[in-house]
Coordinates of C-alpha atoms and ligand atoms in Angstrom, one line a residue:
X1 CA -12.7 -15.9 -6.7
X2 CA -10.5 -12.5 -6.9
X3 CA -7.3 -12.6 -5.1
X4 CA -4.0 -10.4 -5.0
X5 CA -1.4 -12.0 -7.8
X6 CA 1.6 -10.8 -8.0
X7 CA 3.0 -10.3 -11.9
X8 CA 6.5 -10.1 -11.3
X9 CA 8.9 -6.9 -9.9
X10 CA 6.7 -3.8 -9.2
X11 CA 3.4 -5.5 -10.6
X12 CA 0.9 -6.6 -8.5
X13 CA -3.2 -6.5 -9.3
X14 CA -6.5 -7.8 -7.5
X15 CA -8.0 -9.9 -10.0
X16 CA -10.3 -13.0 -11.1
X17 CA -8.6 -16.1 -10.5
X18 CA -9.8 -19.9 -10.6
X19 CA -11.2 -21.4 -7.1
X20 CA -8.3 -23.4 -5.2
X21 CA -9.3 -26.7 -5.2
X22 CA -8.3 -29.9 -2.9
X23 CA -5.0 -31.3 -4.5
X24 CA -4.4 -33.7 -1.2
X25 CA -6.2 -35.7 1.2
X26 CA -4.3 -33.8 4.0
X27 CA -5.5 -30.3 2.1
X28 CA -8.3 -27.9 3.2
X29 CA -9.6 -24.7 1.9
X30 CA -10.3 -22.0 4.0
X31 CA -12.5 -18.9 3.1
X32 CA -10.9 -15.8 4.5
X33 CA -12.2 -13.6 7.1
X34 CA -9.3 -11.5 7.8
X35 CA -5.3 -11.1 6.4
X36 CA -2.5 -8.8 6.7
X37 CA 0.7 -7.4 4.2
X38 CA 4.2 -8.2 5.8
X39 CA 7.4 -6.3 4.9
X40 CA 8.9 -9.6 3.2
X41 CA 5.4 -9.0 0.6
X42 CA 7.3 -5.9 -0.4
X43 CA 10.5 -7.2 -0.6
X44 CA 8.9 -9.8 -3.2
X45 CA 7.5 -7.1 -4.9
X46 CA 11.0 -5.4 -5.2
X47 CA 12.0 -8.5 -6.5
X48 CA 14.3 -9.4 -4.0
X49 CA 12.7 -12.9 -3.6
X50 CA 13.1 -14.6 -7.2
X51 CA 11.7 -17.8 -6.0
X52 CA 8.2 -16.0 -6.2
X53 CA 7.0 -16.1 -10.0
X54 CA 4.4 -14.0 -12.6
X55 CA 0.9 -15.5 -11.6
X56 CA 1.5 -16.4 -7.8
X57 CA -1.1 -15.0 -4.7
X58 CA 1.2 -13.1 -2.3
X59 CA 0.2 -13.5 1.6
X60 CA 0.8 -15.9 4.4
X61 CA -1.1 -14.8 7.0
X62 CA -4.9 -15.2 7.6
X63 CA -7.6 -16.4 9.6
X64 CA -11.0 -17.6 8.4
X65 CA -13.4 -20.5 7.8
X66 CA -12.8 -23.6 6.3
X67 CA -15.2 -24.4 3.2
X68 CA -13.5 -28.3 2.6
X69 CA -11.4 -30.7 3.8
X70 CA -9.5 -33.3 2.0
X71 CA -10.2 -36.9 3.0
X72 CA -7.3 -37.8 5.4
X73 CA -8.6 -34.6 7.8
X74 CA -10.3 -35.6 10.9
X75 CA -9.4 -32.9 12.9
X76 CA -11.0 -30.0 11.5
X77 CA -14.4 -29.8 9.6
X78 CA -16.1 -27.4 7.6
X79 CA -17.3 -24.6 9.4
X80 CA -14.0 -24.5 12.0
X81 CA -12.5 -20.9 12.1
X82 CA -9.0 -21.4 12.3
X83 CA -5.7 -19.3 12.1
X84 CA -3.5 -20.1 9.4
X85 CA 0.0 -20.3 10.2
X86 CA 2.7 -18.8 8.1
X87 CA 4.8 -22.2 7.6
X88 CA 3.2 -25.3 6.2
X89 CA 4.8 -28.0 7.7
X90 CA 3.5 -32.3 7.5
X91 CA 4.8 -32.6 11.7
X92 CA 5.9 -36.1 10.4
X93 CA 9.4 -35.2 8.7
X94 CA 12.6 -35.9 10.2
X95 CA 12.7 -32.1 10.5
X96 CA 9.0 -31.5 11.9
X97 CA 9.8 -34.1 14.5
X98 CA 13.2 -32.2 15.8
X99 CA 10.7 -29.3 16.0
X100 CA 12.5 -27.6 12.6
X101 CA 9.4 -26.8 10.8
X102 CA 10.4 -24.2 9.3
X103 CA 12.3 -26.5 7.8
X104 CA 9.9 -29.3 6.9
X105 CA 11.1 -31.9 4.1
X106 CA 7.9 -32.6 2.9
X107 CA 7.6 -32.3 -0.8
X108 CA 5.1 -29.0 -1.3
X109 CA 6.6 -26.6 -3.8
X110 CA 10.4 -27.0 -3.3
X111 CA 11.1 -28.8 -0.2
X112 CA 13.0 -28.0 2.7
X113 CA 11.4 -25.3 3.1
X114 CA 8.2 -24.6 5.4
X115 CA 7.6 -21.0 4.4
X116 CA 5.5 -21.8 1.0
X117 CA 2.5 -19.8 1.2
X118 CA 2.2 -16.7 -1.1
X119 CA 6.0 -17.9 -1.6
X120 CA 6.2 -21.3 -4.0
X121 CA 1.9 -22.1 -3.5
X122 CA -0.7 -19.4 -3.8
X123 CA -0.8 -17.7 -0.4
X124 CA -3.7 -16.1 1.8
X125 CA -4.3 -12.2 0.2
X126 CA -7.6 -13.8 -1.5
X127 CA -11.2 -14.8 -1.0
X128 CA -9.7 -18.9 -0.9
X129 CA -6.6 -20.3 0.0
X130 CA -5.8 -23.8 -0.3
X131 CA -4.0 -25.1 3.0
X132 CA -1.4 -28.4 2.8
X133 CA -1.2 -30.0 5.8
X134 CA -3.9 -28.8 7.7
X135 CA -4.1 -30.9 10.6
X136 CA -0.5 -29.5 11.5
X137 CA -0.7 -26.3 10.3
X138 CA -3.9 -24.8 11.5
X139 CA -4.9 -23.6 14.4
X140 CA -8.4 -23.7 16.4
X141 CA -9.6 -19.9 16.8
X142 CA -10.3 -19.5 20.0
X143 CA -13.8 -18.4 21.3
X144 CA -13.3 -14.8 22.0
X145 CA -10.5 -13.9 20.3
X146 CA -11.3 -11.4 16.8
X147 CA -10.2 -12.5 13.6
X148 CA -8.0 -9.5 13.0
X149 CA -6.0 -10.2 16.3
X150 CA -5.3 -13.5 15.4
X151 CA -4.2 -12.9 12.5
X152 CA -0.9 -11.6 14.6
X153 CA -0.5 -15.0 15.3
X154 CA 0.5 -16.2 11.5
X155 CA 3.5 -14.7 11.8
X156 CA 4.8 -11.6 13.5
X157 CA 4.2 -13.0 17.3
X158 CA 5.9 -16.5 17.2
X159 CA 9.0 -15.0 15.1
X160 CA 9.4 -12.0 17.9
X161 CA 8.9 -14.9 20.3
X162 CA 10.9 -17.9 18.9
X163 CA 13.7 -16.1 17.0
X164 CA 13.8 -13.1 18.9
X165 CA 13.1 -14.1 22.6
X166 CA 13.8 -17.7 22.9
X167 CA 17.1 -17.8 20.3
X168 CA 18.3 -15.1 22.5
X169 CA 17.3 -17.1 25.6
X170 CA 16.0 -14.0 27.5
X171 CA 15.9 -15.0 31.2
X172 CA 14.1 -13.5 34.7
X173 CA 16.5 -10.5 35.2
X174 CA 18.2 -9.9 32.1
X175 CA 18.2 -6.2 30.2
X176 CA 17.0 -6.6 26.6
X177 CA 17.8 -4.5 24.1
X178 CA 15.5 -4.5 20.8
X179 CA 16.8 -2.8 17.6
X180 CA 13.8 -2.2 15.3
X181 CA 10.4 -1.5 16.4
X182 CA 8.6 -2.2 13.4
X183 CA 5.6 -4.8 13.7
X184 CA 8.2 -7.7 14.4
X185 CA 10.3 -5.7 17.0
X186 CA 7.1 -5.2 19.3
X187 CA 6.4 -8.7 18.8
X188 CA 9.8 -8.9 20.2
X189 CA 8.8 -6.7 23.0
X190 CA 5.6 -8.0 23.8
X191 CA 6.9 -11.6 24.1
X192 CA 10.0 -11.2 25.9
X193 CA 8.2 -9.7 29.4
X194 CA 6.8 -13.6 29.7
X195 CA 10.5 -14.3 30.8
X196 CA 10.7 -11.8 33.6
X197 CA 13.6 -9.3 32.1
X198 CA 14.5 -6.2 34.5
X199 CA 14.5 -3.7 31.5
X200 CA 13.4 -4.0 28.2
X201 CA 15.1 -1.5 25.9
X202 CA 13.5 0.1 22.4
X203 CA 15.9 1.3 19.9
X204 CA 14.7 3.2 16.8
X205 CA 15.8 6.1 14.6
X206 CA 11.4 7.0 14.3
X207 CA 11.0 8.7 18.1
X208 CA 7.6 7.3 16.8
X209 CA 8.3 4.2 16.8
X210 CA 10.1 4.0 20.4
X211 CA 7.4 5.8 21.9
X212 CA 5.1 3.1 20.8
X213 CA 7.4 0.7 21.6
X214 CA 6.6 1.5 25.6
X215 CA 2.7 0.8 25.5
X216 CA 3.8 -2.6 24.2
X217 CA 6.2 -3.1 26.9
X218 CA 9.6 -1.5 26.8
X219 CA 10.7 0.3 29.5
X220 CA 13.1 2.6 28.3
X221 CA 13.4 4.2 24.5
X222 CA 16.2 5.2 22.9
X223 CA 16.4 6.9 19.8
X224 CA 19.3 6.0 17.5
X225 CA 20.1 8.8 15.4
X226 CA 21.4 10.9 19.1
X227 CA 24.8 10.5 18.6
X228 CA 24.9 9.0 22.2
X229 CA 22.3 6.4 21.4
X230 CA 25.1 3.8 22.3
X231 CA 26.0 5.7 25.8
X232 CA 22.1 6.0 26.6
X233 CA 22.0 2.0 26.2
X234 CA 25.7 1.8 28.2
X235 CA 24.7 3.6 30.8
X236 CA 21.1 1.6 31.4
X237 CA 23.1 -1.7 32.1
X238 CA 26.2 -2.1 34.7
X239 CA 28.2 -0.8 32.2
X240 CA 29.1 -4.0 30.3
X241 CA 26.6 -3.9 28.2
X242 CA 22.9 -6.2 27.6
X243 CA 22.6 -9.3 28.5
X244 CA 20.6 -10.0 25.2
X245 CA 20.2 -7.5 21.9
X246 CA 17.8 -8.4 19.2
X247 CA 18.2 -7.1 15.6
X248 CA 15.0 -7.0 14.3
X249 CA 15.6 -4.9 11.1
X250 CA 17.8 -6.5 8.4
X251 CA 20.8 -4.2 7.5
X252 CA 24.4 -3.9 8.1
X253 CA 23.6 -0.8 10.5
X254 CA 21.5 -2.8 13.0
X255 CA 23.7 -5.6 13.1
X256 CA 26.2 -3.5 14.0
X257 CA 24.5 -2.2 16.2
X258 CA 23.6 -4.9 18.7
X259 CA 26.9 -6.2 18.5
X260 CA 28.2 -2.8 19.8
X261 CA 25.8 -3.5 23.0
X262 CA 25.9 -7.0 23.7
X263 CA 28.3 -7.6 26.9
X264 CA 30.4 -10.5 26.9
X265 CA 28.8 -13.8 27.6
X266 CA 25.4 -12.7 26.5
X267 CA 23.0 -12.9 23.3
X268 CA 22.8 -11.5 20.1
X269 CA 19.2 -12.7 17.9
X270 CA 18.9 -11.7 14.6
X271 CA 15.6 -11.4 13.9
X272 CA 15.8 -9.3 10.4
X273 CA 15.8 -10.4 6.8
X274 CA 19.1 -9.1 5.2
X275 CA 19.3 -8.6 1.8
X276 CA 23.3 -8.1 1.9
X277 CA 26.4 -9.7 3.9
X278 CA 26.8 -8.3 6.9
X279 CA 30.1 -8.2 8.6
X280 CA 31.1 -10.2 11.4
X281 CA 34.2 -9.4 13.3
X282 CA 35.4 -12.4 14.8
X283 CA 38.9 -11.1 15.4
X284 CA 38.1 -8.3 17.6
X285 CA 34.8 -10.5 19.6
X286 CA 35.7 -13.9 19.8
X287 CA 37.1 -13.3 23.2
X288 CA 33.9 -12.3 24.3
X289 CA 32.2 -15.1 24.4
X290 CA 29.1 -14.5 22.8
X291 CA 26.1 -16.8 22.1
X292 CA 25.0 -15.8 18.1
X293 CA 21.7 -16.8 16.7
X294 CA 19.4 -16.0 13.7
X295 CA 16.5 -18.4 11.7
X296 CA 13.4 -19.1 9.7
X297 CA 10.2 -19.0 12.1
X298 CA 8.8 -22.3 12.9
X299 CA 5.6 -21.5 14.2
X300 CA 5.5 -24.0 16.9
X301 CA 4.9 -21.1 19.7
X302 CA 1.7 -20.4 17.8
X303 CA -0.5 -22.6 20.1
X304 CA 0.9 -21.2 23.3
X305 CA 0.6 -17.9 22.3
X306 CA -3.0 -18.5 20.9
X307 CA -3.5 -19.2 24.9
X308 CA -2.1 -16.4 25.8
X309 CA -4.0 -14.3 23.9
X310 CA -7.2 -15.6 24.0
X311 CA -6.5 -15.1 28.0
X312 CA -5.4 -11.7 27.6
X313 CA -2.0 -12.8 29.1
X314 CA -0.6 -10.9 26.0
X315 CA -2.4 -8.3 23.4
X316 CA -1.1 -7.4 20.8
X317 CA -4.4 -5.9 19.0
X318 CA -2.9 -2.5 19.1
X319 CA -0.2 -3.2 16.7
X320 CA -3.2 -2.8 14.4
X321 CA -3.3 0.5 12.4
X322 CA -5.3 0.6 9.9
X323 CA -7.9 -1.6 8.2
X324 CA -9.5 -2.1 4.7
X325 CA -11.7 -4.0 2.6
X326 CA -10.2 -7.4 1.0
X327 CA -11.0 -5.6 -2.3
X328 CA -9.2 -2.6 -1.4
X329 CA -6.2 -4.6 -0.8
X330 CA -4.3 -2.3 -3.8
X331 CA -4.6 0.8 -0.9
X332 CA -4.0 -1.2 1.4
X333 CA -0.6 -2.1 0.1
X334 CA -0.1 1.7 -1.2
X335 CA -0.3 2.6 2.6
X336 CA 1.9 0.1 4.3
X337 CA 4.2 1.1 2.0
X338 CA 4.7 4.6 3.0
X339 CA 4.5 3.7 6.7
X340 CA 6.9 6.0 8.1
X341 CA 4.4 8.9 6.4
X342 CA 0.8 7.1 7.1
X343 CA 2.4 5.7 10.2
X344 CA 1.3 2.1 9.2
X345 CA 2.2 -0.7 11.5
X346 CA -0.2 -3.8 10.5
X347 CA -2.9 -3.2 7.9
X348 CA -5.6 -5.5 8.5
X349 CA -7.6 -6.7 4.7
X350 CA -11.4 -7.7 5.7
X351 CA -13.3 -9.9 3.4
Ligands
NAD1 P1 9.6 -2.9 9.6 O1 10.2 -2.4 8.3 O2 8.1 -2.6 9.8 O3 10.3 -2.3 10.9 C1 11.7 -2.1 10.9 C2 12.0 -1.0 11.9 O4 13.4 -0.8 11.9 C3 11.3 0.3 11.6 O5 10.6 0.8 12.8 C4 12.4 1.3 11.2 O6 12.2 2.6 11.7 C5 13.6 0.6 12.0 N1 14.9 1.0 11.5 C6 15.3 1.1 10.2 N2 16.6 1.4 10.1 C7 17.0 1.5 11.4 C8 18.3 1.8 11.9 N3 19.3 2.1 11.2 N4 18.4 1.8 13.3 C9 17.3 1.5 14.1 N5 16.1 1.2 13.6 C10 16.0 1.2 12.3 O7 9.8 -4.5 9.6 P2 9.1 -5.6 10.4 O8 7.8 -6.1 9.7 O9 8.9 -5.2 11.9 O10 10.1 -6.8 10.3 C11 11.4 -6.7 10.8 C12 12.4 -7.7 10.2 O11 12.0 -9.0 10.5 C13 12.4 -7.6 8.6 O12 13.7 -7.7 8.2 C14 11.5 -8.8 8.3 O13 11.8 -9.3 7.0 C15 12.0 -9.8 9.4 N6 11.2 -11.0 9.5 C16 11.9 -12.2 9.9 C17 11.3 -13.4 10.1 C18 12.0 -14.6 10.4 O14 11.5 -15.7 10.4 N7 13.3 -14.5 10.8 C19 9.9 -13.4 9.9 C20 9.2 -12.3 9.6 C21 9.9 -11.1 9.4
ZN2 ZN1 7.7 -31.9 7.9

């Protein structure tokens, strides 16, 4: 089969590799219909993620057919089109059973960690992918619902959801602030209106971006390179400040940022992938009693939000922006890349 492999930092080609084959009873392989290139598959490439090595398939998201099943999988059969999720986790773990899958102690690649695909196994940016744990983490593709917009599901939707929305405990009333409107920040968006919020706020230095931001949901935009950007925000609330502010970028900047809006008592999410410390003044806001979270997706909103989708409670099919062949997967990346010029959001790789 041909797949994506990356060859350590800045190297990456589409190439001839062997067929995955079943390596456990609880495997299955699954032909790809559709996948997708998230921002952490260029921070491998950067080389900021040394735990990927020369010879790996990047990509964890995908939906498509599956080809085989290992013996111990009664669940699924060949034929089932199925959504892969992003974090391969056994569900039988002390971990998986707290609902920590992200987190799952199972020993696949290094363990402890349920994030493995394109990571410590070969991952989904190929013609094959070879699934662990496949009766716990694949799910049924609803009739209806188009491979590319399920693909959404891998991934971007239940982290906006679980470590944006429900970390930050967004509740019927509350103003939301989201900093980052990248795929993940309209995930954010989307998934916090199922809570009821008053006003959900966009914050962005690409006007782009924010005006986007409002077909998915938000109700006000505010750009952050106006030197007021923190007034605008201010002066949207009672004047303490949001009730819950999710970071979904991954610098110093951003996290500064939502601290600077939060009022006391409420939330602060991060969502983002930092690739530095970030600084945390506890002597000037531990009097405001602030509830601080951040984590690893665990995937275990994907079924609900499969629902909701596939009743068109949610959509996110519009955070789609381009599409390409599988085999044109090296344009494909070349694009995403330069998204603030080709105004990328998700690329979506057809087989
Ligand atoms: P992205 O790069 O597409 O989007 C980031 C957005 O932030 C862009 O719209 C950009 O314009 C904006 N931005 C950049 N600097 C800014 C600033 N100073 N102020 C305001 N906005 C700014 O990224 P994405 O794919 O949407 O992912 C967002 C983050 O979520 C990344 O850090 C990613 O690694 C992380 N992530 C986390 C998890 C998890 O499990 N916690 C899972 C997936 C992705
Ligand atoms: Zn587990």
């Amino acid at each position: 089969m041909k797949a994506l492999v990356y060859h350590g930092p800045g190297k990456k080609s589409w190439e001839e590799v062997p067929d995955p084959r079943i390596q456990a009873p609880t495997d299955a392989i699954v032909r790809i219909e559709s996948t997708t290139i998230c921002g952490t598959d260029l921070h491998i490439l950067k080389g900021d993620v040394p735990a990927v090595t020369d010879g790996r398939i990047l990509g964890h998201e995908g939906v498509g057919v599956i080809t085989e099943v290992g013996d111990a999988v009664t669940e699924f059969a060949v034929g089932d089109r199925v959504i892969l999720s992003c974090v391969s986790a056994c569900g039988k773990c002390s971990n998986c059973l707290e609902g920590l899958r992200s987190h799952c102690l199972a020993p696949e690649g290094a363990s402890g960690i349920g994030w493995i695909f394109g990571h410590l196994i070969d991952g989904t940016q190929a013609e094959l992918v070879r699934v662990p744990f496949a009766e716990t983490s694949l799910y049924t593709l609803p009739e209806g619902v188009d491979a590319d917009t399920a693909v959404l599901i891998s991934d971007i939707l239940p982290t906006g959801h679980e470590i944006g929305v429900k970390y930050g405990a967004v509740k019927a009333g509350d103003v939301v602030a989201v900093v980052g409107t990248g795929p993940v920040g309209l995930a954010t968006i989307m998934t916090s209106k199922l809570y009821g919020p008053s006003k959900v706020i966009a914050i962005d230095i690409d006007p782009n971006r924010v005006e986007q931001a409002k077909r998915f949901g938000a109700t006000h935009g505010v750009v952050s390179t106006d030197a007021d950007w923190r007034d605008q925000v201010i002066a949207l609330t009672d004047g303490a400040g949001v009730d819950v502010a999710i970071e979904a970028v991954g610098i110093p900047q951003t996290w500064d940022m939502v601290l600077d809006i939060v009022r006391p008592g409420g939330h602060v999410a991060n969502v983002g992938v930092h690739g530095k410390p970030v600084e945390l003044p506890l002597d000037r806001i531990w009097i405001e009693n602030l509830h601080i979270s951040t984590g690893l997706v665990n995937t275990d909103t994907a079924g609900m939000l499969t629902k909701l989708v596939a009743e068109g409670i949610i959509d996110p099919s519009g955070f789609i922006s381009h599409h390409f062949a599988l085999s044109d997967i090296e344009s494909a990346y070349d694009t995403f890349s330069r998204a603030a010029e080709t105004k990328a959001l998700k690329v979506i790789l057809n087989a």
